[in-house]
Short mmCIF file of N, CA and C in Angstrom, two decimals:
data_model
loop_
_atom_site.label_atom_id
_atom_site.label_comp_id
_atom_site.label_asym_id
_atom_site.label_seq_id
_atom_site.Cartn_x
_atom_site.Cartn_y
_atom_site.Cartn_z
N ALA Q 360 -18.69 41.20 -42.82
CA ALA Q 360 -19.57 40.44 -41.93
C ALA Q 360 -19.64 38.99 -42.40
N GLY Q 361 -20.16 38.15 -41.55
CA GLY Q 361 -20.26 36.74 -41.87
C GLY Q 361 -19.80 35.90 -40.71
N VAL Q 362 -19.79 34.61 -40.90
CA VAL Q 362 -19.38 33.68 -39.86
C VAL Q 362 -18.23 32.82 -40.36
N GLY Q 363 -17.23 32.65 -39.48
CA GLY Q 363 -16.10 31.76 -39.79
C GLY Q 363 -15.41 32.09 -41.10
N THR Q 364 -15.26 31.08 -41.96
CA THR Q 364 -14.53 31.25 -43.22
C THR Q 364 -15.30 32.06 -44.25
N LYS Q 365 -16.57 32.36 -44.00
CA LYS Q 365 -17.35 33.17 -44.93
C LYS Q 365 -17.17 34.67 -44.69
N ALA Q 366 -16.54 35.03 -43.58
CA ALA Q 366 -16.28 36.43 -43.28
C ALA Q 366 -15.23 36.98 -44.24
N GLU Q 367 -15.40 38.23 -44.64
CA GLU Q 367 -14.47 38.85 -45.58
C GLU Q 367 -13.80 40.06 -44.95
N PHE Q 368 -12.49 40.13 -45.13
CA PHE Q 368 -11.68 41.25 -44.66
C PHE Q 368 -10.90 41.79 -45.86
N ASN Q 369 -10.39 43.01 -45.72
CA ASN Q 369 -9.55 43.59 -46.75
C ASN Q 369 -8.27 44.08 -46.07
N SER Q 370 -7.26 43.24 -46.08
CA SER Q 370 -5.96 43.50 -45.44
C SER Q 370 -6.06 43.62 -43.92
N PRO Q 371 -6.50 42.55 -43.25
CA PRO Q 371 -6.49 42.60 -41.78
C PRO Q 371 -5.04 42.70 -41.31
N ALA Q 372 -4.79 43.61 -40.36
CA ALA Q 372 -3.41 43.87 -39.95
C ALA Q 372 -3.08 43.41 -38.54
N SER Q 373 -4.06 43.40 -37.66
CA SER Q 373 -3.77 43.06 -36.27
C SER Q 373 -5.01 42.47 -35.62
N ILE Q 374 -4.77 41.63 -34.61
CA ILE Q 374 -5.85 40.97 -33.85
C ILE Q 374 -5.56 41.14 -32.37
N ALA Q 375 -6.61 41.42 -31.59
CA ALA Q 375 -6.48 41.49 -30.13
C ALA Q 375 -7.68 40.79 -29.50
N VAL Q 376 -7.42 40.00 -28.48
CA VAL Q 376 -8.48 39.25 -27.81
C VAL Q 376 -8.81 39.92 -26.49
N GLN Q 377 -10.08 40.20 -26.30
CA GLN Q 377 -10.54 40.78 -25.03
C GLN Q 377 -10.45 39.70 -23.95
N PRO Q 378 -9.82 40.02 -22.81
CA PRO Q 378 -9.72 39.02 -21.74
C PRO Q 378 -11.10 38.56 -21.27
N ALA Q 379 -11.18 37.31 -20.81
CA ALA Q 379 -12.44 36.77 -20.27
C ALA Q 379 -12.88 37.65 -19.10
N PRO Q 380 -14.14 37.89 -18.96
CA PRO Q 380 -15.26 37.25 -19.65
C PRO Q 380 -15.68 37.98 -20.93
N GLY Q 381 -14.80 38.83 -21.46
CA GLY Q 381 -15.15 39.59 -22.66
C GLY Q 381 -15.51 38.71 -23.85
N GLU Q 382 -16.29 39.27 -24.73
CA GLU Q 382 -16.86 38.54 -25.86
C GLU Q 382 -16.05 38.75 -27.14
N HIS Q 383 -15.27 39.83 -27.22
CA HIS Q 383 -14.74 40.29 -28.50
C HIS Q 383 -13.31 39.85 -28.82
N ILE Q 384 -13.12 39.52 -30.10
CA ILE Q 384 -11.80 39.43 -30.71
C ILE Q 384 -11.83 40.55 -31.75
N LEU Q 385 -10.99 41.56 -31.58
CA LEU Q 385 -11.00 42.70 -32.50
C LEU Q 385 -9.97 42.51 -33.60
N VAL Q 386 -10.32 42.98 -34.80
CA VAL Q 386 -9.45 42.90 -35.96
C VAL Q 386 -9.41 44.27 -36.61
N SER Q 387 -8.21 44.78 -36.87
CA SER Q 387 -8.09 46.02 -37.64
C SER Q 387 -8.15 45.64 -39.13
N ASP Q 388 -9.24 46.01 -39.75
CA ASP Q 388 -9.50 45.70 -41.17
C ASP Q 388 -9.03 46.91 -41.96
N THR Q 389 -7.73 46.93 -42.24
CA THR Q 389 -7.02 48.13 -42.69
C THR Q 389 -7.62 48.79 -43.93
N LYS Q 390 -7.78 48.06 -45.00
CA LYS Q 390 -8.23 48.70 -46.25
C LYS Q 390 -9.73 48.97 -46.27
N ASN Q 391 -10.47 48.43 -45.31
CA ASN Q 391 -11.88 48.80 -45.16
C ASN Q 391 -12.04 49.94 -44.16
N ASN Q 392 -10.94 50.34 -43.50
CA ASN Q 392 -10.93 51.46 -42.56
C ASN Q 392 -11.88 51.25 -41.38
N VAL Q 393 -11.94 50.01 -40.90
CA VAL Q 393 -12.84 49.70 -39.78
C VAL Q 393 -12.16 48.76 -38.79
N ILE Q 394 -12.76 48.67 -37.62
CA ILE Q 394 -12.41 47.67 -36.62
C ILE Q 394 -13.57 46.70 -36.57
N ARG Q 395 -13.28 45.42 -36.75
CA ARG Q 395 -14.32 44.39 -36.73
C ARG Q 395 -14.20 43.58 -35.44
N SER Q 396 -15.31 42.97 -35.07
CA SER Q 396 -15.36 42.11 -33.90
C SER Q 396 -15.74 40.71 -34.34
N ILE Q 397 -15.01 39.74 -33.81
CA ILE Q 397 -15.37 38.34 -34.00
C ILE Q 397 -15.87 37.85 -32.64
N SER Q 398 -17.06 37.30 -32.60
CA SER Q 398 -17.60 36.77 -31.36
C SER Q 398 -16.80 35.54 -30.95
N ARG Q 399 -16.33 35.52 -29.70
CA ARG Q 399 -15.57 34.37 -29.20
C ARG Q 399 -16.45 33.13 -29.12
N HIS Q 400 -17.75 33.32 -29.03
CA HIS Q 400 -18.66 32.18 -28.85
C HIS Q 400 -19.23 31.66 -30.16
N SER Q 401 -19.65 32.57 -31.05
CA SER Q 401 -20.33 32.13 -32.28
C SER Q 401 -19.45 32.20 -33.52
N GLY Q 402 -18.36 32.97 -33.46
CA GLY Q 402 -17.52 33.15 -34.64
C GLY Q 402 -18.06 34.19 -35.60
N ARG Q 403 -19.18 34.82 -35.27
CA ARG Q 403 -19.79 35.82 -36.14
C ARG Q 403 -18.94 37.09 -36.17
N VAL Q 404 -18.73 37.61 -37.38
CA VAL Q 404 -17.95 38.84 -37.58
C VAL Q 404 -18.93 40.00 -37.76
N SER Q 405 -18.68 41.09 -37.04
CA SER Q 405 -19.53 42.27 -37.17
C SER Q 405 -18.68 43.53 -37.11
N LEU Q 406 -19.26 44.64 -37.54
CA LEU Q 406 -18.59 45.93 -37.49
C LEU Q 406 -18.59 46.42 -36.04
N PHE Q 407 -17.43 46.78 -35.53
CA PHE Q 407 -17.33 47.27 -34.16
C PHE Q 407 -17.20 48.79 -34.13
N ALA Q 408 -16.37 49.34 -35.01
CA ALA Q 408 -16.18 50.80 -35.07
C ALA Q 408 -15.68 51.20 -36.44
N GLY Q 409 -16.08 52.39 -36.86
CA GLY Q 409 -15.70 52.91 -38.17
C GLY Q 409 -16.76 52.58 -39.20
N GLY Q 410 -16.64 53.18 -40.34
CA GLY Q 410 -17.63 52.94 -41.38
C GLY Q 410 -17.18 53.45 -42.72
N GLN Q 411 -16.42 54.52 -42.70
CA GLN Q 411 -15.86 55.05 -43.94
C GLN Q 411 -14.53 55.72 -43.62
N GLN Q 412 -13.73 55.89 -44.65
CA GLN Q 412 -12.41 56.51 -44.47
C GLN Q 412 -12.59 57.95 -44.05
N GLY Q 413 -11.79 58.36 -43.06
CA GLY Q 413 -11.82 59.74 -42.60
C GLY Q 413 -11.22 59.82 -41.21
N PHE Q 414 -11.43 60.95 -40.57
CA PHE Q 414 -10.97 61.15 -39.21
C PHE Q 414 -12.11 61.76 -38.41
N LYS Q 415 -12.66 60.96 -37.52
CA LYS Q 415 -13.77 61.44 -36.71
C LYS Q 415 -13.90 60.57 -35.47
N ASP Q 416 -13.92 61.21 -34.30
CA ASP Q 416 -14.23 60.52 -33.07
C ASP Q 416 -15.75 60.34 -33.01
N GLY Q 417 -16.21 59.34 -32.30
CA GLY Q 417 -17.65 59.11 -32.19
C GLY Q 417 -17.92 57.70 -31.72
N PHE Q 418 -19.17 57.32 -31.76
CA PHE Q 418 -19.59 56.00 -31.28
C PHE Q 418 -19.76 55.03 -32.44
N GLY Q 419 -19.15 53.84 -32.31
CA GLY Q 419 -19.36 52.76 -33.27
C GLY Q 419 -19.16 53.17 -34.71
N GLU Q 420 -20.20 53.00 -35.52
CA GLU Q 420 -20.14 53.27 -36.95
C GLU Q 420 -19.98 54.76 -37.29
N LEU Q 421 -20.19 55.65 -36.33
CA LEU Q 421 -20.05 57.09 -36.58
C LEU Q 421 -18.59 57.53 -36.57
N ALA Q 422 -17.73 56.73 -35.96
CA ALA Q 422 -16.29 57.04 -35.95
C ALA Q 422 -15.71 56.74 -37.32
N GLN Q 423 -14.61 57.41 -37.64
CA GLN Q 423 -13.93 57.18 -38.92
C GLN Q 423 -12.44 56.94 -38.68
N PHE Q 424 -11.90 55.99 -39.45
CA PHE Q 424 -10.47 55.66 -39.42
C PHE Q 424 -9.91 55.76 -40.83
N HIS Q 425 -8.57 55.85 -40.90
CA HIS Q 425 -7.88 55.81 -42.19
C HIS Q 425 -6.70 54.85 -42.04
N LYS Q 426 -6.88 53.65 -42.53
CA LYS Q 426 -5.87 52.59 -42.48
C LYS Q 426 -5.43 52.24 -41.07
N PRO Q 427 -6.36 51.76 -40.23
CA PRO Q 427 -5.96 51.29 -38.91
C PRO Q 427 -5.10 50.04 -39.01
N THR Q 428 -4.06 49.97 -38.20
CA THR Q 428 -3.15 48.82 -38.25
C THR Q 428 -3.05 48.17 -36.88
N GLY Q 429 -2.09 48.60 -36.06
CA GLY Q 429 -1.86 47.98 -34.76
C GLY Q 429 -3.06 48.08 -33.84
N LEU Q 430 -3.19 47.07 -32.98
CA LEU Q 430 -4.37 46.98 -32.11
C LEU Q 430 -3.98 46.22 -30.85
N VAL Q 431 -4.42 46.71 -29.70
CA VAL Q 431 -4.18 46.04 -28.43
C VAL Q 431 -5.33 46.38 -27.48
N ILE Q 432 -5.68 45.44 -26.61
CA ILE Q 432 -6.73 45.66 -25.62
C ILE Q 432 -6.10 45.64 -24.24
N ASP Q 433 -6.52 46.57 -23.38
CA ASP Q 433 -5.92 46.66 -22.04
C ASP Q 433 -6.21 45.41 -21.22
N VAL Q 434 -5.47 45.26 -20.12
CA VAL Q 434 -5.53 44.04 -19.30
C VAL Q 434 -6.89 43.79 -18.68
N ASN Q 435 -7.70 44.83 -18.52
CA ASN Q 435 -9.04 44.69 -17.95
C ASN Q 435 -10.10 44.45 -19.02
N GLY Q 436 -9.71 44.56 -20.29
CA GLY Q 436 -10.66 44.37 -21.38
C GLY Q 436 -11.61 45.54 -21.56
N GLU Q 437 -11.24 46.70 -21.03
CA GLU Q 437 -12.13 47.86 -21.07
C GLU Q 437 -11.86 48.82 -22.21
N VAL Q 438 -10.59 48.92 -22.64
CA VAL Q 438 -10.20 49.88 -23.67
C VAL Q 438 -9.32 49.19 -24.71
N ALA Q 439 -9.62 49.44 -25.97
CA ALA Q 439 -8.76 48.98 -27.07
C ALA Q 439 -8.04 50.20 -27.63
N TYR Q 440 -6.76 50.04 -27.96
CA TYR Q 440 -5.98 51.10 -28.59
C TYR Q 440 -5.70 50.70 -30.03
N ILE Q 441 -5.82 51.68 -30.94
CA ILE Q 441 -5.66 51.43 -32.37
C ILE Q 441 -4.62 52.39 -32.93
N ALA Q 442 -3.67 51.86 -33.69
CA ALA Q 442 -2.75 52.71 -34.46
C ALA Q 442 -3.49 53.08 -35.74
N ASP Q 443 -3.98 54.31 -35.80
CA ASP Q 443 -4.71 54.81 -36.97
C ASP Q 443 -3.68 55.43 -37.90
N THR Q 444 -2.97 54.58 -38.59
CA THR Q 444 -1.77 54.96 -39.34
C THR Q 444 -2.03 56.06 -40.36
N GLY Q 445 -3.09 55.94 -41.15
CA GLY Q 445 -3.37 56.94 -42.18
C GLY Q 445 -3.70 58.31 -41.62
N ASN Q 446 -4.22 58.35 -40.40
CA ASN Q 446 -4.52 59.63 -39.74
C ASN Q 446 -3.39 60.09 -38.83
N ARG Q 447 -2.30 59.31 -38.78
CA ARG Q 447 -1.13 59.68 -38.00
C ARG Q 447 -1.46 59.92 -36.53
N CYS Q 448 -2.19 58.94 -35.95
CA CYS Q 448 -2.58 59.10 -34.56
C CYS Q 448 -2.83 57.74 -33.91
N VAL Q 449 -3.00 57.75 -32.60
CA VAL Q 449 -3.43 56.58 -31.86
C VAL Q 449 -4.82 56.89 -31.32
N ARG Q 450 -5.74 55.97 -31.54
CA ARG Q 450 -7.13 56.14 -31.09
C ARG Q 450 -7.42 55.10 -30.02
N ALA Q 451 -8.49 55.30 -29.29
CA ALA Q 451 -8.93 54.33 -28.29
C ALA Q 451 -10.42 54.09 -28.47
N ILE Q 452 -10.85 52.88 -28.11
CA ILE Q 452 -12.27 52.53 -28.12
C ILE Q 452 -12.63 52.03 -26.74
N ILE Q 453 -13.63 52.64 -26.12
CA ILE Q 453 -14.17 52.12 -24.87
C ILE Q 453 -15.03 50.92 -25.26
N MET Q 454 -14.67 49.75 -24.79
CA MET Q 454 -15.28 48.51 -25.25
C MET Q 454 -16.78 48.42 -24.95
N LYS Q 455 -17.23 48.91 -23.80
CA LYS Q 455 -18.62 48.71 -23.42
C LYS Q 455 -19.61 49.52 -24.24
N ASN Q 456 -19.18 50.69 -24.76
CA ASN Q 456 -20.11 51.52 -25.55
C ASN Q 456 -19.59 51.87 -26.95
N ARG Q 457 -18.41 51.36 -27.30
CA ARG Q 457 -17.79 51.55 -28.61
C ARG Q 457 -17.47 53.02 -28.93
N GLU Q 458 -17.22 53.82 -27.89
CA GLU Q 458 -16.84 55.22 -28.11
C GLU Q 458 -15.38 55.28 -28.55
N VAL Q 459 -15.14 55.95 -29.68
CA VAL Q 459 -13.79 56.13 -30.22
C VAL Q 459 -13.34 57.56 -29.91
N TYR Q 460 -12.11 57.69 -29.39
CA TYR Q 460 -11.54 59.01 -29.16
C TYR Q 460 -10.05 58.98 -29.49
N THR Q 461 -9.50 60.15 -29.76
CA THR Q 461 -8.09 60.28 -30.12
C THR Q 461 -7.25 60.41 -28.86
N VAL Q 462 -6.21 59.58 -28.76
CA VAL Q 462 -5.33 59.59 -27.60
C VAL Q 462 -4.15 60.53 -27.85
N VAL Q 463 -3.50 60.40 -28.99
CA VAL Q 463 -2.36 61.24 -29.34
C VAL Q 463 -2.29 61.31 -30.87
N ASN Q 464 -1.82 62.46 -31.39
CA ASN Q 464 -1.77 62.60 -32.85
C ASN Q 464 -0.46 63.24 -33.31
N ASP Q 465 -0.43 63.66 -34.56
CA ASP Q 465 0.81 64.14 -35.16
C ASP Q 465 1.11 65.62 -34.91
N HIS Q 466 0.28 66.29 -34.15
CA HIS Q 466 0.55 67.70 -33.84
C HIS Q 466 0.11 67.98 -32.41
N ASN Q 467 0.82 68.85 -31.76
CA ASN Q 467 0.52 69.23 -30.38
C ASN Q 467 0.38 68.06 -29.44
N ALA Q 468 1.24 67.07 -29.60
CA ALA Q 468 1.18 65.90 -28.71
C ALA Q 468 1.38 66.31 -27.26
N GLY Q 469 2.12 67.40 -27.03
CA GLY Q 469 2.34 67.87 -25.67
C GLY Q 469 1.06 68.29 -24.96
N ASP Q 470 0.03 68.66 -25.73
CA ASP Q 470 -1.24 69.03 -25.13
C ASP Q 470 -1.88 67.85 -24.40
N ASN Q 471 -1.52 66.65 -24.78
CA ASN Q 471 -2.08 65.46 -24.15
C ASN Q 471 -1.44 65.18 -22.79
N GLU Q 472 -0.36 65.88 -22.48
CA GLU Q 472 0.38 65.72 -21.23
C GLU Q 472 0.82 64.27 -21.02
N ARG Q 473 0.91 63.51 -22.11
CA ARG Q 473 1.34 62.12 -22.00
C ARG Q 473 2.63 61.89 -22.77
N LEU Q 474 2.95 62.75 -23.70
CA LEU Q 474 4.22 62.70 -24.43
C LEU Q 474 4.92 64.03 -24.22
N PRO Q 475 6.25 64.03 -24.22
CA PRO Q 475 6.96 65.31 -24.13
C PRO Q 475 6.57 66.23 -25.28
N GLU Q 476 6.67 67.52 -25.04
CA GLU Q 476 6.24 68.54 -26.02
C GLU Q 476 6.84 68.33 -27.41
N ASP Q 477 8.11 67.90 -27.46
CA ASP Q 477 8.79 67.76 -28.75
C ASP Q 477 8.58 66.38 -29.39
N GLU Q 478 7.76 65.52 -28.81
CA GLU Q 478 7.50 64.20 -29.37
C GLU Q 478 6.09 64.17 -29.95
N PHE Q 479 5.94 63.51 -31.05
CA PHE Q 479 4.64 63.38 -31.68
C PHE Q 479 4.62 62.12 -32.52
N VAL Q 480 3.44 61.66 -32.83
CA VAL Q 480 3.27 60.43 -33.60
C VAL Q 480 3.18 60.78 -35.08
N VAL Q 481 3.94 60.08 -35.91
CA VAL Q 481 3.93 60.34 -37.35
C VAL Q 481 3.30 59.17 -38.11
N GLY Q 482 3.75 57.97 -37.83
CA GLY Q 482 3.24 56.80 -38.55
C GLY Q 482 3.11 55.60 -37.64
N PRO Q 483 2.17 55.66 -36.68
CA PRO Q 483 2.06 54.54 -35.75
C PRO Q 483 1.59 53.27 -36.46
N GLU Q 484 2.21 52.16 -36.13
CA GLU Q 484 1.78 50.88 -36.71
C GLU Q 484 1.64 49.80 -35.65
N GLY Q 485 2.66 49.58 -34.84
CA GLY Q 485 2.59 48.55 -33.83
C GLY Q 485 2.31 49.13 -32.46
N LEU Q 486 1.54 48.39 -31.65
CA LEU Q 486 1.23 48.83 -30.29
C LEU Q 486 1.44 47.68 -29.32
N ALA Q 487 1.86 48.02 -28.11
CA ALA Q 487 1.98 47.02 -27.04
C ALA Q 487 1.72 47.72 -25.71
N LEU Q 488 1.03 47.04 -24.83
CA LEU Q 488 0.81 47.56 -23.47
C LEU Q 488 1.76 46.87 -22.52
N SER Q 489 2.19 47.60 -21.50
CA SER Q 489 3.01 46.98 -20.46
C SER Q 489 2.15 45.94 -19.74
N PRO Q 490 2.77 44.95 -19.11
CA PRO Q 490 2.00 43.89 -18.44
C PRO Q 490 1.00 44.41 -17.41
N ASP Q 491 1.34 45.51 -16.73
CA ASP Q 491 0.40 46.06 -15.74
C ASP Q 491 -0.52 47.13 -16.33
N GLY Q 492 -0.37 47.41 -17.63
CA GLY Q 492 -1.24 48.38 -18.30
C GLY Q 492 -0.91 49.82 -18.00
N SER Q 493 0.24 50.09 -17.40
CA SER Q 493 0.56 51.47 -17.01
C SER Q 493 1.10 52.33 -18.15
N TYR Q 494 1.55 51.72 -19.23
CA TYR Q 494 2.00 52.52 -20.37
C TYR Q 494 1.80 51.75 -21.67
N LEU Q 495 1.72 52.53 -22.75
CA LEU Q 495 1.53 52.02 -24.10
C LEU Q 495 2.80 52.30 -24.90
N LEU Q 496 3.30 51.31 -25.61
CA LEU Q 496 4.44 51.50 -26.51
C LEU Q 496 3.91 51.60 -27.93
N ILE Q 497 4.45 52.55 -28.68
CA ILE Q 497 4.01 52.82 -30.06
C ILE Q 497 5.20 52.65 -30.99
N ALA Q 498 5.10 51.73 -31.92
CA ALA Q 498 6.12 51.59 -32.96
C ALA Q 498 5.75 52.55 -34.08
N ASP Q 499 6.50 53.64 -34.18
CA ASP Q 499 6.24 54.68 -35.17
C ASP Q 499 7.19 54.43 -36.35
N SER Q 500 6.71 53.67 -37.32
CA SER Q 500 7.59 53.24 -38.41
C SER Q 500 8.00 54.38 -39.33
N TRP Q 501 7.20 55.42 -39.43
CA TRP Q 501 7.55 56.52 -40.33
C TRP Q 501 8.67 57.38 -39.75
N SER Q 502 8.77 57.46 -38.43
CA SER Q 502 9.85 58.25 -37.83
C SER Q 502 10.94 57.37 -37.23
N HIS Q 503 10.80 56.03 -37.41
CA HIS Q 503 11.83 55.08 -36.97
C HIS Q 503 12.08 55.17 -35.47
N ARG Q 504 10.97 55.27 -34.68
CA ARG Q 504 11.10 55.41 -33.24
C ARG Q 504 10.11 54.52 -32.51
N ILE Q 505 10.41 54.25 -31.26
CA ILE Q 505 9.46 53.63 -30.33
C ILE Q 505 9.14 54.70 -29.29
N LEU Q 506 7.86 54.99 -29.13
CA LEU Q 506 7.42 56.01 -28.18
C LEU Q 506 6.72 55.34 -27.01
N LYS Q 507 6.87 55.94 -25.84
CA LYS Q 507 6.20 55.45 -24.64
C LYS Q 507 5.14 56.46 -24.22
N LEU Q 508 3.92 55.99 -24.10
CA LEU Q 508 2.80 56.87 -23.77
C LEU Q 508 2.25 56.49 -22.42
#
């Protein structure tokens, strides 16, 4: 937490800016296992999601991450996607209420009906959304693949 140059991070890995009129610039603070928000107006840094290392869906500080890296916000500014590398999954945060949920993980990816049955995420790190927001690309560095979700 803090403002401007007084804010402290521990291995920030990715930054995503919420489209206007959104307020948030999100940062994956990898070694603190959290997602932080920088106010576009004041520069104040605050905790957006996560609180301790682990794996747990939930709201805001109740959610848990393990080494979040890649981060992208959808074109409408409504959902942020996070490569939760240490948990071998991709998570999402609903921006308006900070609800964190798992999108796809390292087992039974076919249950999500978004990846083929034989495809799964092993070490997601980089994320990108298509210009129209219709699909998410996942750079899975541990399996040396790019996946389309």
